[in-house]
């Protein structure tokens, strides 16, 4: 871990990352790609010094409240968060100033902040997005070794459901030749149904690879699944998008399931929902 100074924390589209790097160890992680210009080891977490204070200063300058997002490049609930509590402090700032929030995580550690998420959601909207990649717990422990298992994430989704916090699932990556089966898909979809998720984001069934993350991914495949790397090389070469040979079989199953159970699945619809600020206080005043 090391600290670095930043002048701002929010992007022009109101996204923020409190940390840079990750210790989850997911073998397919795109954030390892060279295009993101890491100047330090990926697992040497860069902490953005004074991030909660930077956030407060920027929110104070906003003309109107909006949705703030986090987790696109670094999970806000990496283990270091237990010590530093930057994510919780940022959520407290967001709640204090009446903004909404949406975050992406693979960690059941998000439940630590259930109270502040509920407080935000009572006034506007707090949406928790959780990534699910495989229904197989043993496979999960191999491809995502240092993070909550799929079952633990599902149980977190249930707690969030019971607390009235809306949730969205990122379905993927689904790894060709490892998790791209109908059985795996239906298991994950059943978790989503039981947790009553608002939407499921799915960009097809497969994985993306580019310089930086490809080399790490292949190294881990050799260590964990001998022979699978050669199948990737033969099937995909140096392609960025590596779609499962069964993509055309799996996607209709996903689409039909979502339609049957009233779950949003169109990406444009879900992103619109995530980006729309809602004032529940204003709505309540109309009926008072």
Coordinates of C-alpha atoms in Angstrom, one line a residue:
X1 CA 0.0 0.0 0.0
X2 CA 1.1 3.5 -0.7
X3 CA -0.5 7.0 -0.8
X4 CA -0.7 9.3 -3.8
X5 CA -1.9 12.9 -4.0
X6 CA -4.8 13.8 -6.3
X7 CA -6.4 17.2 -7.0
X8 CA -9.9 15.7 -7.7
X9 CA -11.7 12.4 -7.1
X10 CA -14.8 12.7 -9.3
X11 CA -14.6 12.1 -13.1
X12 CA -16.6 14.4 -15.4
X13 CA -19.4 11.7 -15.3
X14 CA -19.3 11.6 -11.5
X15 CA -17.5 8.3 -11.2
X16 CA -14.8 7.8 -8.6
X17 CA -12.2 5.3 -7.6
X18 CA -10.8 5.6 -4.1
X19 CA -8.1 3.1 -4.7
X20 CA -6.0 2.0 -7.6
X21 CA -5.0 -1.7 -7.9
X22 CA -6.6 -4.7 -6.3
X23 CA -5.8 -7.8 -4.2
X24 CA -8.8 -9.9 -5.2
X25 CA -6.6 -12.0 -7.5
X26 CA -9.3 -12.6 -10.2
X27 CA -7.4 -14.4 -13.0
X28 CA -9.2 -12.6 -15.8
X29 CA -9.1 -9.0 -14.5
X30 CA -9.2 -6.4 -17.3
X31 CA -7.9 -3.7 -14.9
X32 CA -4.4 -5.3 -15.2
X33 CA -4.3 -4.2 -18.9
X34 CA -1.4 -2.0 -19.9
X35 CA -3.7 0.6 -21.3
X36 CA -4.5 1.8 -17.8
X37 CA -0.9 2.9 -17.3
X38 CA -0.2 1.5 -13.8
X39 CA 3.2 2.8 -12.6
X40 CA 3.2 0.4 -9.6
X41 CA 2.5 -3.3 -9.0
X42 CA -1.2 -4.0 -9.4
X43 CA -1.4 -5.5 -5.9
X44 CA 0.4 -2.6 -4.3
X45 CA -2.8 -0.6 -3.6
X46 CA -2.5 3.1 -4.4
X47 CA -4.6 5.0 -1.9
X48 CA -5.9 8.4 -3.0
X49 CA -4.9 10.6 -0.1
X50 CA -7.8 12.6 1.4
X51 CA -10.3 11.1 -1.0
X52 CA -13.4 11.6 1.2
X53 CA -12.4 15.3 1.7
X54 CA -11.8 15.8 -2.0
X55 CA -15.3 14.2 -2.7
X56 CA -17.0 16.6 -0.2
X57 CA -15.3 19.6 -1.8
X58 CA -16.5 18.6 -5.3
X59 CA -20.0 17.7 -4.2
X60 CA -20.4 21.1 -2.6
X61 CA -19.6 22.7 -5.9
X62 CA -22.4 20.8 -7.7
X63 CA -25.4 22.8 -8.8
X64 CA -27.7 19.9 -8.3
X65 CA -27.5 16.4 -6.7
X66 CA -26.8 13.5 -9.0
X67 CA -25.8 9.8 -8.9
X68 CA -22.2 9.1 -7.8
X69 CA -20.7 5.8 -9.0
X70 CA -17.7 3.8 -7.8
X71 CA -16.1 0.5 -8.5
X72 CA -15.4 0.6 -12.2
X73 CA -11.7 0.1 -11.9
X74 CA -11.1 -1.0 -8.3
X75 CA -13.5 -2.8 -6.0
X76 CA -14.5 -0.3 -3.2
X77 CA -14.5 -3.2 -0.7
X78 CA -11.0 -4.6 -1.0
X79 CA -9.7 -5.9 2.3
X80 CA -7.8 -2.6 2.9
X81 CA -11.1 -0.9 3.2
X82 CA -11.6 -2.6 6.6
X83 CA -8.7 -0.5 7.9
X84 CA -9.0 2.7 6.0
X85 CA -12.8 3.0 5.7
X86 CA -12.5 5.4 2.7
X87 CA -15.6 3.9 1.1
X88 CA -17.7 4.3 4.2
X89 CA -16.5 7.8 4.7
X90 CA -17.3 8.6 1.0
X91 CA -20.8 7.2 1.5
X92 CA -21.3 9.3 4.5
X93 CA -20.4 12.4 2.5
X94 CA -22.8 11.4 -0.3
X95 CA -25.6 10.9 2.2
X96 CA -24.9 14.2 4.0
X97 CA -25.2 16.2 0.8
X98 CA -28.2 14.3 -0.6
X99 CA -26.6 12.6 -3.5
X100 CA -27.4 9.1 -4.8
X101 CA -24.9 6.3 -5.2
X102 CA -24.3 3.2 -7.2
X103 CA -21.3 0.9 -6.6
X104 CA -19.9 -2.3 -8.0
X105 CA -18.3 -5.0 -5.8
X106 CA -17.6 -8.7 -5.5
X107 CA -17.5 -8.5 -1.7
X108 CA -20.0 -9.3 0.9
X109 CA -18.1 -6.7 2.9
X110 CA -20.6 -4.2 1.4
X111 CA -23.0 -5.3 4.1
X112 CA -20.9 -3.4 6.7
X113 CA -22.3 -0.2 5.2
X114 CA -25.9 -1.4 5.0
X115 CA -27.0 1.4 7.4
X116 CA -25.6 4.2 5.4
X117 CA -26.8 2.7 2.1
X118 CA -30.3 2.5 3.6
X119 CA -30.1 6.1 4.7
X120 CA -29.1 7.2 1.1
X121 CA -31.8 5.0 -0.4
X122 CA -34.4 6.6 1.9
X123 CA -33.8 10.0 0.4
X124 CA -32.8 9.1 -3.2
X125 CA -31.3 5.9 -4.6
X126 CA -28.5 3.6 -3.5
X127 CA -27.9 0.8 -6.0
X128 CA -25.5 -2.1 -5.2
X129 CA -24.1 -3.9 -8.3
X130 CA -22.6 -7.3 -7.6
X131 CA -20.6 -9.4 -10.1
X132 CA -21.4 -13.1 -10.5
X133 CA -19.3 -15.3 -12.8
X134 CA -19.8 -18.9 -11.8
X135 CA -22.3 -20.9 -9.9
X136 CA -19.6 -23.5 -9.1
X137 CA -18.1 -22.6 -5.7
X138 CA -14.9 -24.6 -6.3
X139 CA -14.4 -22.9 -9.6
X140 CA -15.1 -19.6 -8.0
X141 CA -12.3 -20.1 -5.4
X142 CA -9.9 -20.8 -8.2
X143 CA -10.7 -17.9 -10.6
X144 CA -11.5 -15.3 -7.9
X145 CA -9.4 -16.6 -5.0
X146 CA -9.4 -13.6 -2.5
X147 CA -13.0 -12.5 -2.6
X148 CA -16.4 -13.5 -1.4
X149 CA -17.6 -16.7 -3.1
X150 CA -20.6 -16.7 -5.3
X151 CA -22.8 -18.1 -2.5
X152 CA -21.6 -15.4 -0.1
X153 CA -22.4 -12.8 -2.7
X154 CA -25.9 -14.3 -3.3
X155 CA -26.5 -14.1 0.5
X156 CA -25.5 -10.5 0.4
X157 CA -27.9 -9.9 -2.4
X158 CA -30.7 -11.4 -0.2
X159 CA -29.8 -9.1 2.7
X160 CA -29.8 -6.1 0.5
X161 CA -33.2 -7.2 -0.9
X162 CA -34.7 -7.5 2.5
X163 CA -33.4 -4.0 3.4
X164 CA -35.0 -2.5 0.3
X165 CA -31.8 -1.7 -1.5
X166 CA -32.1 -2.2 -5.2
X167 CA -29.5 -4.5 -6.8
X168 CA -28.1 -5.1 -10.3
X169 CA -25.9 -8.2 -11.2
X170 CA -23.1 -8.1 -13.6
X171 CA -23.1 -11.5 -15.2
X172 CA -19.6 -12.2 -16.3
X173 CA -17.1 -12.8 -17.5
X174 CA -18.2 -16.3 -18.4
X175 CA -15.0 -18.1 -19.2
X176 CA -15.0 -20.2 -22.4
X177 CA -14.3 -23.9 -21.8
X178 CA -14.6 -23.4 -18.0
X179 CA -18.0 -21.8 -17.0
X180 CA -19.9 -21.4 -20.3
X181 CA -22.4 -24.1 -19.6
X182 CA -26.2 -24.0 -19.4
X183 CA -26.1 -25.4 -15.9
X184 CA -23.8 -22.6 -14.7
X185 CA -26.0 -20.0 -16.3
X186 CA -29.2 -21.3 -14.9
X187 CA -27.7 -21.6 -11.5
X188 CA -26.7 -17.9 -11.5
X189 CA -30.0 -16.8 -13.0
X190 CA -31.9 -18.6 -10.2
X191 CA -29.8 -16.7 -7.6
X192 CA -30.8 -13.5 -9.4
X193 CA -34.5 -14.5 -9.3
X194 CA -34.4 -15.5 -5.6
X195 CA -32.6 -12.2 -4.7
X196 CA -35.2 -10.2 -6.8
X197 CA -32.5 -8.2 -8.5
X198 CA -33.6 -5.1 -10.5
X199 CA -31.5 -5.9 -13.5
X200 CA -28.8 -8.2 -15.0
X201 CA -26.1 -6.7 -17.2
X202 CA -24.7 -9.2 -19.7
X203 CA -22.6 -8.3 -22.6
X204 CA -22.6 -11.8 -24.1
X205 CA -20.9 -14.9 -22.8
X206 CA -17.1 -14.8 -22.9
X207 CA -14.1 -12.8 -21.7
X208 CA -12.0 -9.9 -23.0
X209 CA -8.3 -9.9 -23.2
X210 CA -5.6 -7.4 -24.1
X211 CA -2.0 -6.8 -23.4
X212 CA -1.3 -7.0 -19.7
X213 CA -4.3 -9.0 -18.6
X214 CA -3.8 -11.7 -21.3
X215 CA -0.4 -12.6 -20.0
X216 CA -1.6 -12.9 -16.4
X217 CA -4.7 -14.8 -17.4
X218 CA -2.7 -17.3 -19.4
X219 CA -0.2 -17.8 -16.6
X220 CA -3.0 -18.6 -14.2
X221 CA -4.7 -20.9 -16.7
X222 CA -1.4 -22.9 -17.0
X223 CA -1.2 -23.1 -13.2
X224 CA -4.8 -24.0 -12.5
X225 CA -6.2 -25.6 -15.7
X226 CA -3.5 -27.3 -17.8
X227 CA -4.3 -27.4 -21.5
X228 CA -7.0 -24.7 -21.4
X229 CA -4.6 -21.9 -22.5
X230 CA -3.8 -23.8 -25.7
X231 CA -7.6 -23.9 -26.5
X232 CA -7.8 -20.2 -26.0
X233 CA -4.9 -19.5 -28.3
X234 CA -6.4 -21.8 -31.0
X235 CA -9.9 -20.4 -30.7
X236 CA -9.2 -16.7 -30.2
X237 CA -5.6 -15.8 -31.1
X238 CA -5.0 -12.2 -30.0
X239 CA -8.6 -11.2 -30.2
X240 CA -10.0 -8.7 -27.7
X241 CA -13.4 -10.2 -27.5
X242 CA -13.3 -14.0 -26.8
X243 CA -16.8 -15.2 -27.1
X244 CA -17.9 -18.6 -26.0
X245 CA -18.6 -21.1 -28.8
X246 CA -22.0 -21.5 -27.0
X247 CA -22.8 -17.8 -26.9
X248 CA -25.6 -18.1 -29.4
X249 CA -27.2 -20.9 -27.3
X250 CA -26.8 -19.2 -23.9
X251 CA -27.9 -15.7 -24.7
X252 CA -31.5 -16.6 -25.6
X253 CA -31.8 -18.6 -22.3
X254 CA -30.7 -15.4 -20.5
X255 CA -33.0 -13.2 -22.4
X256 CA -36.1 -15.4 -22.0
X257 CA -35.4 -15.9 -18.3
X258 CA -35.2 -12.1 -17.6
X259 CA -38.4 -11.4 -19.6
X260 CA -40.3 -14.2 -17.8
X261 CA -39.3 -12.9 -14.4
X262 CA -39.5 -9.2 -15.0
X263 CA -35.8 -8.5 -14.7
X264 CA -34.3 -5.7 -16.7
X265 CA -31.7 -7.0 -19.2
X266 CA -31.3 -4.3 -21.9
X267 CA -28.0 -2.5 -21.2
X268 CA -29.3 0.9 -22.2
X269 CA -32.3 0.5 -19.9
X270 CA -30.1 -0.5 -16.9
X271 CA -27.5 2.2 -17.5
X272 CA -30.3 4.8 -17.7
X273 CA -31.7 3.5 -14.4
X274 CA -28.3 3.6 -12.7
X275 CA -27.6 7.2 -13.9
X276 CA -31.0 8.7 -13.1
X277 CA -31.1 10.7 -9.8
X278 CA -34.4 10.3 -8.0
X279 CA -35.5 12.5 -5.0
X280 CA -37.8 10.5 -2.9
X281 CA -38.2 13.4 -0.5
X282 CA -39.6 15.5 -3.3
X283 CA -41.9 12.7 -4.3
X284 CA -43.2 12.3 -0.7
X285 CA -43.9 16.1 -0.4
X286 CA -46.2 15.9 -3.4
X287 CA -48.5 13.5 -1.5
X288 CA -48.3 15.2 1.8

